[in-house]
């Protein structure tokens, strides 16, 4: 596990998102600079922060990473904030095959794009009478897990539904990540049931920081986000959380305490992979 002297102040920006992409980018910029002015050096935006969330919107709002307005704007925000920026997610169009992805872009404090994560588990669910959502109607799933090197140490990135799958977080922790960051947008059905529980589960299983950053709730929008952006510590403890409105939460991530905690309860070295090495071969 990376241990570093450089203090990491995390900010999650729970942004109000509208149908106006330029306005969303401007709103993101205002909040990123505000977080930086409060000392944050690792700043996170929500899933789908530049577009309304819905399969019908993705093709219309999708842009390429090479010359789309969102990447340009996010890069400038990171540079002006002098902070790492985990730029939520945007609908991305890949010009090579015209496929659309739900993609998180990550920038260093010089504004350089240093990583991209395409959501690997698409949100396809049907809870009769409550919520049906099929991202696969217009999106394609990413094909790799994402770990980002920063001055603070390595960070794993996932997007929303990715948090339901324990394996990427465990792989990230075993490969030295001290945190999993999930831009996400749960809803009014699964939010109260699972949003916090999943974050605490990923954190306590892997003794790492976990943070999930949601858009603010807008009851006039087609999709009603749960909100409640949350930061969880390596003991599975909720450090900061919030309601459904636009706002920012902060936490100092302390890698020394995390390392001590991992030493006190040494799960990583106690795992019995001789008993459960390849679970993909176990038939459900
Ligand atoms: O897993 C859930 O309940 C919600 C997931 C979601 O909203 C998403 O992946 O965007």
PDB file of C-alpha atoms and ligand atoms in Angstrom:
ATOM      1  CA  UNK A   1       0.000   0.000   0.000  1.00  0.00           C
ATOM      2  CA  UNK A   2       1.272   3.436  -0.863  1.00  0.00           C
ATOM      3  CA  UNK A   3       1.965   5.588   2.165  1.00  0.00           C
ATOM      4  CA  UNK A   4       2.654   9.232   1.629  1.00  0.00           C
ATOM      5  CA  UNK A   5       3.437  12.311   3.644  1.00  0.00           C
ATOM      6  CA  UNK A   6       1.325  14.490   1.373  1.00  0.00           C
ATOM      7  CA  UNK A   7      -2.046  15.170   3.035  1.00  0.00           C
ATOM      8  CA  UNK A   8      -5.093  14.456   0.937  1.00  0.00           C
ATOM      9  CA  UNK A   9      -8.209  16.568   1.375  1.00  0.00           C
ATOM     10  CA  UNK A  10     -11.095  15.057  -0.526  1.00  0.00           C
ATOM     11  CA  UNK A  11     -14.116  17.052  -1.676  1.00  0.00           C
ATOM     12  CA  UNK A  12     -17.294  15.555  -3.156  1.00  0.00           C
ATOM     13  CA  UNK A  13     -19.390  18.020  -5.111  1.00  0.00           C
ATOM     14  CA  UNK A  14     -23.072  17.104  -5.206  1.00  0.00           C
ATOM     15  CA  UNK A  15     -23.986  19.157  -8.230  1.00  0.00           C
ATOM     16  CA  UNK A  16     -27.412  20.295  -9.423  1.00  0.00           C
ATOM     17  CA  UNK A  17     -27.594  19.098 -13.034  1.00  0.00           C
ATOM     18  CA  UNK A  18     -29.816  20.584 -15.732  1.00  0.00           C
ATOM     19  CA  UNK A  19     -30.450  19.937 -19.422  1.00  0.00           C
ATOM     20  CA  UNK A  20     -28.066  22.774 -20.363  1.00  0.00           C
ATOM     21  CA  UNK A  21     -24.566  21.346 -20.837  1.00  0.00           C
ATOM     22  CA  UNK A  22     -22.798  24.715 -20.788  1.00  0.00           C
ATOM     23  CA  UNK A  23     -24.594  25.669 -17.581  1.00  0.00           C
ATOM     24  CA  UNK A  24     -23.617  22.319 -16.024  1.00  0.00           C
ATOM     25  CA  UNK A  25     -19.969  22.884 -16.914  1.00  0.00           C
ATOM     26  CA  UNK A  26     -20.069  26.426 -15.534  1.00  0.00           C
ATOM     27  CA  UNK A  27     -21.713  25.221 -12.325  1.00  0.00           C
ATOM     28  CA  UNK A  28     -19.114  22.478 -11.976  1.00  0.00           C
ATOM     29  CA  UNK A  29     -16.336  25.016 -12.405  1.00  0.00           C
ATOM     30  CA  UNK A  30     -17.729  27.332  -9.705  1.00  0.00           C
ATOM     31  CA  UNK A  31     -17.933  24.449  -7.250  1.00  0.00           C
ATOM     32  CA  UNK A  32     -14.531  22.959  -8.116  1.00  0.00           C
ATOM     33  CA  UNK A  33     -12.895  26.332  -7.492  1.00  0.00           C
ATOM     34  CA  UNK A  34     -14.846  26.721  -4.259  1.00  0.00           C
ATOM     35  CA  UNK A  35     -13.661  23.296  -3.040  1.00  0.00           C
ATOM     36  CA  UNK A  36     -10.075  24.179  -3.946  1.00  0.00           C
ATOM     37  CA  UNK A  37     -10.343  27.478  -2.075  1.00  0.00           C
ATOM     38  CA  UNK A  38     -11.242  25.420   1.034  1.00  0.00           C
ATOM     39  CA  UNK A  39      -8.054  23.379   0.632  1.00  0.00           C
ATOM     40  CA  UNK A  40      -9.332  20.330  -1.280  1.00  0.00           C
ATOM     41  CA  UNK A  41      -6.677  18.737  -3.469  1.00  0.00           C
ATOM     42  CA  UNK A  42      -8.716  15.740  -4.635  1.00  0.00           C
ATOM     43  CA  UNK A  43     -12.078  16.845  -6.002  1.00  0.00           C
ATOM     44  CA  UNK A  44     -14.883  14.631  -7.310  1.00  0.00           C
ATOM     45  CA  UNK A  45     -17.907  15.408  -9.494  1.00  0.00           C
ATOM     46  CA  UNK A  46     -21.026  13.218  -9.877  1.00  0.00           C
ATOM     47  CA  UNK A  47     -21.990  10.642 -12.484  1.00  0.00           C
ATOM     48  CA  UNK A  48     -23.401  12.197 -15.634  1.00  0.00           C
ATOM     49  CA  UNK A  49     -22.888  15.750 -14.398  1.00  0.00           C
ATOM     50  CA  UNK A  50     -23.020  17.417 -17.820  1.00  0.00           C
ATOM     51  CA  UNK A  51     -26.232  15.800 -19.051  1.00  0.00           C
ATOM     52  CA  UNK A  52     -29.561  14.645 -17.660  1.00  0.00           C
ATOM     53  CA  UNK A  53     -29.369  10.961 -16.694  1.00  0.00           C
ATOM     54  CA  UNK A  54     -31.341   8.769 -19.104  1.00  0.00           C
ATOM     55  CA  UNK A  55     -30.683   6.451 -22.024  1.00  0.00           C
ATOM     56  CA  UNK A  56     -32.473   8.829 -24.400  1.00  0.00           C
ATOM     57  CA  UNK A  57     -30.099  11.655 -23.473  1.00  0.00           C
ATOM     58  CA  UNK A  58     -26.783   9.812 -23.845  1.00  0.00           C
ATOM     59  CA  UNK A  59     -26.569   9.879 -27.680  1.00  0.00           C
ATOM     60  CA  UNK A  60     -27.569  13.546 -27.771  1.00  0.00           C
ATOM     61  CA  UNK A  61     -25.041  14.661 -25.139  1.00  0.00           C
ATOM     62  CA  UNK A  62     -22.213  12.299 -26.051  1.00  0.00           C
ATOM     63  CA  UNK A  63     -18.901  13.838 -27.085  1.00  0.00           C
ATOM     64  CA  UNK A  64     -15.438  12.615 -27.918  1.00  0.00           C
ATOM     65  CA  UNK A  65     -12.637  12.889 -25.404  1.00  0.00           C
ATOM     66  CA  UNK A  66     -10.284  14.337 -28.029  1.00  0.00           C
ATOM     67  CA  UNK A  67     -12.240  17.468 -28.831  1.00  0.00           C
ATOM     68  CA  UNK A  68     -15.407  17.595 -26.735  1.00  0.00           C
ATOM     69  CA  UNK A  69     -16.150  20.666 -24.605  1.00  0.00           C
ATOM     70  CA  UNK A  70     -16.352  18.763 -21.313  1.00  0.00           C
ATOM     71  CA  UNK A  71     -12.789  17.434 -21.332  1.00  0.00           C
ATOM     72  CA  UNK A  72     -11.456  20.896 -22.219  1.00  0.00           C
ATOM     73  CA  UNK A  73     -13.477  22.463 -19.476  1.00  0.00           C
ATOM     74  CA  UNK A  74     -12.565  19.817 -16.846  1.00  0.00           C
ATOM     75  CA  UNK A  75      -8.893  20.096 -17.695  1.00  0.00           C
ATOM     76  CA  UNK A  76      -9.027  23.880 -17.177  1.00  0.00           C
ATOM     77  CA  UNK A  77     -10.889  23.425 -13.871  1.00  0.00           C
ATOM     78  CA  UNK A  78      -8.231  21.026 -12.533  1.00  0.00           C
ATOM     79  CA  UNK A  79      -5.447  23.353 -13.619  1.00  0.00           C
ATOM     80  CA  UNK A  80      -7.049  26.464 -12.159  1.00  0.00           C
ATOM     81  CA  UNK A  81      -7.914  24.612  -8.946  1.00  0.00           C
ATOM     82  CA  UNK A  82      -4.382  23.099  -8.817  1.00  0.00           C
ATOM     83  CA  UNK A  83      -6.039  19.874  -7.696  1.00  0.00           C
ATOM     84  CA  UNK A  84      -6.622  16.328  -8.876  1.00  0.00           C
ATOM     85  CA  UNK A  85     -10.076  16.179 -10.413  1.00  0.00           C
ATOM     86  CA  UNK A  86     -12.142  13.016 -10.780  1.00  0.00           C
ATOM     87  CA  UNK A  87     -14.481  14.467 -13.337  1.00  0.00           C
ATOM     88  CA  UNK A  88     -17.662  12.552 -12.523  1.00  0.00           C
ATOM     89  CA  UNK A  89     -18.824  10.940 -15.715  1.00  0.00           C
ATOM     90  CA  UNK A  90     -19.950  12.063 -19.139  1.00  0.00           C
ATOM     91  CA  UNK A  91     -21.529  10.274 -22.079  1.00  0.00           C
ATOM     92  CA  UNK A  92     -18.511   9.604 -24.308  1.00  0.00           C
ATOM     93  CA  UNK A  93     -18.662   8.857 -28.038  1.00  0.00           C
ATOM     94  CA  UNK A  94     -15.779   6.761 -29.346  1.00  0.00           C
ATOM     95  CA  UNK A  95     -15.133   8.055 -32.884  1.00  0.00           C
ATOM     96  CA  UNK A  96     -13.575   4.735 -33.959  1.00  0.00           C
ATOM     97  CA  UNK A  97     -16.801   2.728 -33.617  1.00  0.00           C
ATOM     98  CA  UNK A  98     -19.424   5.372 -32.706  1.00  0.00           C
ATOM     99  CA  UNK A  99     -20.195   3.453 -29.494  1.00  0.00           C
ATOM    100  CA  UNK A 100     -21.206   5.435 -26.425  1.00  0.00           C
ATOM    101  CA  UNK A 101     -19.751   4.887 -22.966  1.00  0.00           C
ATOM    102  CA  UNK A 102     -20.427   6.261 -19.499  1.00  0.00           C
ATOM    103  CA  UNK A 103     -16.928   7.584 -18.857  1.00  0.00           C
ATOM    104  CA  UNK A 104     -15.084   9.117 -15.933  1.00  0.00           C
ATOM    105  CA  UNK A 105     -12.081  11.283 -16.831  1.00  0.00           C
ATOM    106  CA  UNK A 106      -9.369  12.096 -14.292  1.00  0.00           C
ATOM    107  CA  UNK A 107      -6.976  15.081 -14.353  1.00  0.00           C
ATOM    108  CA  UNK A 108      -3.834  16.014 -12.471  1.00  0.00           C
ATOM    109  CA  UNK A 109      -3.285  19.492 -10.962  1.00  0.00           C
ATOM    110  CA  UNK A 110      -1.626  20.608 -14.212  1.00  0.00           C
ATOM    111  CA  UNK A 111      -4.855  19.811 -16.049  1.00  0.00           C
ATOM    112  CA  UNK A 112      -3.505  16.740 -17.841  1.00  0.00           C
ATOM    113  CA  UNK A 113      -5.959  13.921 -18.505  1.00  0.00           C
ATOM    114  CA  UNK A 114      -4.289  11.020 -16.653  1.00  0.00           C
ATOM    115  CA  UNK A 115      -6.966   8.289 -16.690  1.00  0.00           C
ATOM    116  CA  UNK A 116     -10.347   7.338 -18.081  1.00  0.00           C
ATOM    117  CA  UNK A 117     -12.750   4.772 -16.701  1.00  0.00           C
ATOM    118  CA  UNK A 118     -15.611   3.498 -18.835  1.00  0.00           C
ATOM    119  CA  UNK A 119     -18.336   2.066 -16.586  1.00  0.00           C
ATOM    120  CA  UNK A 120     -17.817  -1.686 -16.697  1.00  0.00           C
ATOM    121  CA  UNK A 121     -21.133  -2.874 -15.225  1.00  0.00           C
ATOM    122  CA  UNK A 122     -24.071  -1.319 -17.035  1.00  0.00           C
ATOM    123  CA  UNK A 123     -27.100  -0.388 -14.941  1.00  0.00           C
ATOM    124  CA  UNK A 124     -29.746  -2.736 -16.312  1.00  0.00           C
ATOM    125  CA  UNK A 125     -32.394  -3.400 -13.694  1.00  0.00           C
ATOM    126  CA  UNK A 126     -36.136  -3.931 -13.541  1.00  0.00           C
ATOM    127  CA  UNK A 127     -37.896  -3.628 -10.203  1.00  0.00           C
ATOM    128  CA  UNK A 128     -41.580  -3.938 -11.210  1.00  0.00           C
ATOM    129  CA  UNK A 129     -43.653  -0.914 -10.267  1.00  0.00           C
ATOM    130  CA  UNK A 130     -40.573   0.926  -8.984  1.00  0.00           C
ATOM    131  CA  UNK A 131     -37.769   1.384 -11.461  1.00  0.00           C
ATOM    132  CA  UNK A 132     -36.694   0.018 -14.811  1.00  0.00           C
ATOM    133  CA  UNK A 133     -33.474   1.302 -16.314  1.00  0.00           C
ATOM    134  CA  UNK A 134     -31.499  -0.260 -19.163  1.00  0.00           C
ATOM    135  CA  UNK A 135     -28.249   1.556 -19.825  1.00  0.00           C
ATOM    136  CA  UNK A 136     -27.404  -1.081 -22.424  1.00  0.00           C
ATOM    137  CA  UNK A 137     -30.133   0.380 -24.681  1.00  0.00           C
ATOM    138  CA  UNK A 138     -27.626   3.053 -25.699  1.00  0.00           C
ATOM    139  CA  UNK A 139     -24.376   2.420 -23.826  1.00  0.00           C
ATOM    140  CA  UNK A 140     -21.541  -0.074 -24.200  1.00  0.00           C
ATOM    141  CA  UNK A 141     -19.652  -1.431 -21.178  1.00  0.00           C
ATOM    142  CA  UNK A 142     -15.996  -0.609 -20.577  1.00  0.00           C
ATOM    143  CA  UNK A 143     -13.458  -3.396 -20.667  1.00  0.00           C
ATOM    144  CA  UNK A 144     -10.981  -2.555 -17.938  1.00  0.00           C
ATOM    145  CA  UNK A 145     -10.588  -1.621 -14.303  1.00  0.00           C
ATOM    146  CA  UNK A 146      -8.987   1.719 -13.543  1.00  0.00           C
ATOM    147  CA  UNK A 147      -6.332   2.656 -10.984  1.00  0.00           C
ATOM    148  CA  UNK A 148      -4.862   6.151 -10.963  1.00  0.00           C
ATOM    149  CA  UNK A 149      -1.469   7.190  -9.575  1.00  0.00           C
ATOM    150  CA  UNK A 150      -1.566  10.448  -7.629  1.00  0.00           C
ATOM    151  CA  UNK A 151       0.793  12.293  -5.267  1.00  0.00           C
ATOM    152  CA  UNK A 152      -1.228  10.805  -2.386  1.00  0.00           C
ATOM    153  CA  UNK A 153      -1.090   7.212  -3.569  1.00  0.00           C
ATOM    154  CA  UNK A 154      -3.103   5.032  -5.918  1.00  0.00           C
ATOM    155  CA  UNK A 155      -6.870   5.438  -6.284  1.00  0.00           C
ATOM    156  CA  UNK A 156      -9.388   3.058  -7.871  1.00  0.00           C
ATOM    157  CA  UNK A 157     -12.270   4.470  -9.886  1.00  0.00           C
ATOM    158  CA  UNK A 158     -15.669   2.926 -10.579  1.00  0.00           C
ATOM    159  CA  UNK A 159     -19.002   4.353 -11.696  1.00  0.00           C
ATOM    160  CA  UNK A 160     -22.244   3.843  -9.765  1.00  0.00           C
ATOM    161  CA  UNK A 161     -23.514   0.301 -10.524  1.00  0.00           C
ATOM    162  CA  UNK A 162     -19.853  -0.820 -10.499  1.00  0.00           C
ATOM    163  CA  UNK A 163     -20.023  -0.493  -6.694  1.00  0.00           C
ATOM    164  CA  UNK A 164     -22.413  -3.462  -6.483  1.00  0.00           C
ATOM    165  CA  UNK A 165     -19.605  -5.783  -7.550  1.00  0.00           C
ATOM    166  CA  UNK A 166     -17.081  -6.404  -4.745  1.00  0.00           C
ATOM    167  CA  UNK A 167     -14.314  -7.707  -7.004  1.00  0.00           C
ATOM    168  CA  UNK A 168     -13.022  -4.430  -8.539  1.00  0.00           C
ATOM    169  CA  UNK A 169     -12.670  -2.834  -5.098  1.00  0.00           C
ATOM    170  CA  UNK A 170     -10.831  -5.885  -3.752  1.00  0.00           C
ATOM    171  CA  UNK A 171      -8.493  -5.945  -6.738  1.00  0.00           C
ATOM    172  CA  UNK A 172      -7.835  -2.212  -6.292  1.00  0.00           C
ATOM    173  CA  UNK A 173      -7.022  -2.665  -2.592  1.00  0.00           C
ATOM    174  CA  UNK A 174      -4.745  -5.636  -3.300  1.00  0.00           C
ATOM    175  CA  UNK A 175      -2.983  -3.599  -5.957  1.00  0.00           C
ATOM    176  CA  UNK A 176      -2.243  -0.818  -3.488  1.00  0.00           C
ATOM    177  CA  UNK A 177      -5.130   1.627  -3.887  1.00  0.00           C
ATOM    178  CA  UNK A 178      -6.037   3.437  -0.678  1.00  0.00           C
ATOM    179  CA  UNK A 179      -9.444   4.576  -1.929  1.00  0.00           C
ATOM    180  CA  UNK A 180     -12.238   3.656  -4.306  1.00  0.00           C
ATOM    181  CA  UNK A 181     -14.067   6.649  -5.730  1.00  0.00           C
ATOM    182  CA  UNK A 182     -17.455   6.181  -7.365  1.00  0.00           C
ATOM    183  CA  UNK A 183     -19.290   8.973  -9.148  1.00  0.00           C
ATOM    184  CA  UNK A 184     -22.830   7.588  -8.888  1.00  0.00           C
ATOM    185  CA  UNK A 185     -26.518   8.349  -9.148  1.00  0.00           C
ATOM    186  CA  UNK A 186     -28.669   5.915  -7.190  1.00  0.00           C
ATOM    187  CA  UNK A 187     -32.411   6.528  -7.179  1.00  0.00           C
ATOM    188  CA  UNK A 188     -35.280   6.779  -4.707  1.00  0.00           C
ATOM    189  CA  UNK A 189     -35.808   2.992  -4.715  1.00  0.00           C
ATOM    190  CA  UNK A 190     -32.271   1.620  -4.414  1.00  0.00           C
ATOM    191  CA  UNK A 191     -30.741   4.687  -2.775  1.00  0.00           C
ATOM    192  CA  UNK A 192     -32.296   4.250   0.676  1.00  0.00           C
ATOM    193  CA  UNK A 193     -31.757   0.478   0.491  1.00  0.00           C
ATOM    194  CA  UNK A 194     -28.187   0.171  -0.701  1.00  0.00           C
ATOM    195  CA  UNK A 195     -26.274   3.437  -1.352  1.00  0.00           C
ATOM    196  CA  UNK A 196     -24.589   3.751   2.033  1.00  0.00           C
ATOM    197  CA  UNK A 197     -24.551   0.011   2.719  1.00  0.00           C
ATOM    198  CA  UNK A 198     -22.576  -0.717  -0.452  1.00  0.00           C
ATOM    199  CA  UNK A 199     -20.027   1.983   0.303  1.00  0.00           C
ATOM    200  CA  UNK A 200     -19.529   0.712   3.833  1.00  0.00           C
ATOM    201  CA  UNK A 201     -19.309  -2.854   2.558  1.00  0.00           C
ATOM    202  CA  UNK A 202     -16.607  -2.045   0.000  1.00  0.00           C
ATOM    203  CA  UNK A 203     -14.743  -0.058   2.677  1.00  0.00           C
ATOM    204  CA  UNK A 204     -14.889  -2.607   5.488  1.00  0.00           C
ATOM    205  CA  UNK A 205     -14.093  -5.574   3.229  1.00  0.00           C
ATOM    206  CA  UNK A 206     -10.999  -3.891   1.897  1.00  0.00           C
ATOM    207  CA  UNK A 207     -10.056  -1.556   4.766  1.00  0.00           C
ATOM    208  CA  UNK A 208      -9.893   1.368   2.397  1.00  0.00           C
ATOM    209  CA  UNK A 209     -11.557   4.747   1.897  1.00  0.00           C
ATOM    210  CA  UNK A 210     -14.678   4.727  -0.268  1.00  0.00           C
ATOM    211  CA  UNK A 211     -16.489   7.779  -1.574  1.00  0.00           C
ATOM    212  CA  UNK A 212     -19.544   8.091  -3.782  1.00  0.00           C
ATOM    213  CA  UNK A 213     -20.570  11.388  -5.352  1.00  0.00           C
ATOM    214  CA  UNK A 214     -24.146  11.894  -6.578  1.00  0.00           C
ATOM    215  CA  UNK A 215     -25.936  14.643  -8.474  1.00  0.00           C
ATOM    216  CA  UNK A 216     -28.394  16.661  -6.373  1.00  0.00           C
ATOM    217  CA  UNK A 217     -32.011  15.531  -6.556  1.00  0.00           C
ATOM    218  CA  UNK A 218     -34.274  17.240  -9.083  1.00  0.00           C
ATOM    219  CA  UNK A 219     -37.865  16.064  -8.892  1.00  0.00           C
ATOM    220  CA  UNK A 220     -38.623  17.792 -12.219  1.00  0.00           C
ATOM    221  CA  UNK A 221     -36.046  15.629 -14.005  1.00  0.00           C
ATOM    222  CA  UNK A 222     -36.873  12.243 -15.540  1.00  0.00           C
ATOM    223  CA  UNK A 223     -34.499  10.468 -13.128  1.00  0.00           C
ATOM    224  CA  UNK A 224     -34.632  11.257  -9.424  1.00  0.00           C
ATOM    225  CA  UNK A 225     -31.157  10.916  -7.925  1.00  0.00           C
ATOM    226  CA  UNK A 226     -30.852   9.841  -4.298  1.00  0.00           C
ATOM    227  CA  UNK A 227     -28.138  12.389  -3.489  1.00  0.00           C
ATOM    228  CA  UNK A 228     -26.511  11.704  -0.103  1.00  0.00           C
ATOM    229  CA  UNK A 229     -22.926  11.863  -1.355  1.00  0.00           C
ATOM    230  CA  UNK A 230     -20.869  10.070   1.261  1.00  0.00           C
ATOM    231  CA  UNK A 231     -17.277   9.471   2.384  1.00  0.00           C
ATOM    232  CA  UNK A 232     -16.535   6.260   4.299  1.00  0.00           C
ATOM    233  CA  UNK A 233     -13.356   5.401   6.212  1.00  0.00           C
ATOM    234  CA  UNK A 234     -11.315   2.175   6.191  1.00  0.00           C
ATOM    235  CA  UNK A 235     -13.141   0.871   9.275  1.00  0.00           C
ATOM    236  CA  UNK A 236     -16.446   1.137   7.426  1.00  0.00           C
ATOM    237  CA  UNK A 237     -17.328   4.310   9.325  1.00  0.00           C
ATOM    238  CA  UNK A 238     -19.267   7.122   7.653  1.00  0.00           C
ATOM    239  CA  UNK A 239     -17.010  10.185   7.877  1.00  0.00           C
ATOM    240  CA  UNK A 240     -19.207  12.693   6.044  1.00  0.00           C
ATOM    241  CA  UNK A 241     -22.530  12.560   4.299  1.00  0.00           C
ATOM    242  CA  UNK A 242     -25.231  14.979   3.211  1.00  0.00           C
ATOM    243  CA  UNK A 243     -28.848  15.349   2.157  1.00  0.00           C
ATOM    244  CA  UNK A 244     -30.222  15.497  -1.407  1.00  0.00           C
ATOM    245  CA  UNK A 245     -29.420  19.139  -2.168  1.00  0.00           C
ATOM    246  CA  UNK A 246     -26.512  20.729  -3.999  1.00  0.00           C
ATOM    247  CA  UNK A 247     -23.454  21.098  -1.791  1.00  0.00           C
ATOM    248  CA  UNK A 248     -19.926  19.964  -1.001  1.00  0.00           C
ATOM    249  CA  UNK A 249     -18.571  17.632   1.678  1.00  0.00           C
ATOM    250  CA  UNK A 250     -14.933  17.284   2.702  1.00  0.00           C
ATOM    251  CA  UNK A 251     -12.713  14.802   4.517  1.00  0.00           C
ATOM    252  CA  UNK A 252      -9.002  14.503   5.280  1.00  0.00           C
ATOM    253  CA  UNK A 253      -7.873  11.057   4.189  1.00  0.00           C
ATOM    254  CA  UNK A 254      -5.314   9.753   6.655  1.00  0.00           C
ATOM    255  CA  UNK A 255      -3.224   6.945   5.225  1.00  0.00           C
ATOM    256  CA  UNK A 256      -1.220   6.430   8.401  1.00  0.00           C
ATOM    257  CA  UNK A 257      -4.300   5.590  10.453  1.00  0.00           C
ATOM    258  CA  UNK A 258      -5.497   3.355   7.641  1.00  0.00           C
ATOM    259  CA  UNK A 259      -2.189   1.459   7.636  1.00  0.00           C
ATOM    260  CA  UNK A 260      -2.355   0.993  11.419  1.00  0.00           C
ATOM    261  CA  UNK A 261      -5.921  -0.266  11.173  1.00  0.00           C
ATOM    262  CA  UNK A 262      -4.889  -2.762   8.486  1.00  0.00           C
ATOM    263  CA  UNK A 263      -2.071  -3.915  10.718  1.00  0.00           C
ATOM    264  CA  UNK A 264      -4.355  -4.350  13.715  1.00  0.00           C
ATOM    265  CA  UNK A 265      -6.899  -6.415  11.786  1.00  0.00           C
ATOM    266  CA  UNK A 266      -4.730  -7.949   9.040  1.00  0.00           C
ATOM    267  CA  UNK A 267      -7.402  -9.270   6.680  1.00  0.00           C
ATOM    268  CA  UNK A 268      -5.202  -9.010   3.604  1.00  0.00           C
ATOM    269  CA  UNK A 269      -2.646 -11.517   4.850  1.00  0.00           C
ATOM    270  CA  UNK A 270      -5.283 -13.757   6.447  1.00  0.00           C
ATOM    271  CA  UNK A 271      -7.265 -14.399   3.266  1.00  0.00           C
ATOM    272  CA  UNK A 272      -7.578 -18.091   2.349  1.00  0.00           C
ATOM    273  CA  UNK A 273      -7.265 -17.996  -1.413  1.00  0.00           C
ATOM    274  CA  UNK A 274      -6.395 -21.700  -1.213  1.00  0.00           C
ATOM    275  CA  UNK A 275     -10.113 -22.184  -0.412  1.00  0.00           C
ATOM    276  CA  UNK A 276     -11.671 -19.621  -2.736  1.00  0.00           C
ATOM    277  CA  UNK A 277      -9.103 -18.819  -5.364  1.00  0.00           C
ATOM    278  CA  UNK A 278     -11.190 -18.881  -8.526  1.00  0.00           C
ATOM    279  CA  UNK A 279     -14.797 -18.117  -7.678  1.00  0.00           C
ATOM    280  CA  UNK A 280     -15.615 -17.625 -11.357  1.00  0.00           C
ATOM    281  CA  UNK A 281     -15.477 -21.429 -11.680  1.00  0.00           C
ATOM    282  CA  UNK A 282     -18.081 -21.956  -8.950  1.00  0.00           C
ATOM    283  CA  UNK A 283     -21.426 -22.567 -10.640  1.00  0.00           C
ATOM    284  CA  UNK A 284     -24.233 -20.379  -9.240  1.00  0.00           C
TER     285      UNK A 284
HETATM  286  O1  LIG B   1     -27.336   0.145  -8.483  1.00  0.00           O
HETATM  287  C1  LIG B   1     -28.243   0.958  -8.347  1.00  0.00           C
HETATM  288  O2  LIG B   1     -29.181   0.747  -7.598  1.00  0.00           O
HETATM  289  C2  LIG B   1     -28.237   2.240  -9.089  1.00  0.00           C
HETATM  290  C3  LIG B   1     -27.206   2.274 -10.143  1.00  0.00           C
HETATM  291  C4  LIG B   1     -27.248   3.468 -10.987  1.00  0.00           C
HETATM  292  O3  LIG B   1     -28.064   4.335 -10.816  1.00  0.00           O
HETATM  293  C5  LIG B   1     -26.265   3.634 -12.029  1.00  0.00           C
HETATM  294  O4  LIG B   1     -25.466   2.732 -12.267  1.00  0.00           O
HETATM  295  O5  LIG B   1     -26.245   4.710 -12.632  1.00  0.00           O
END
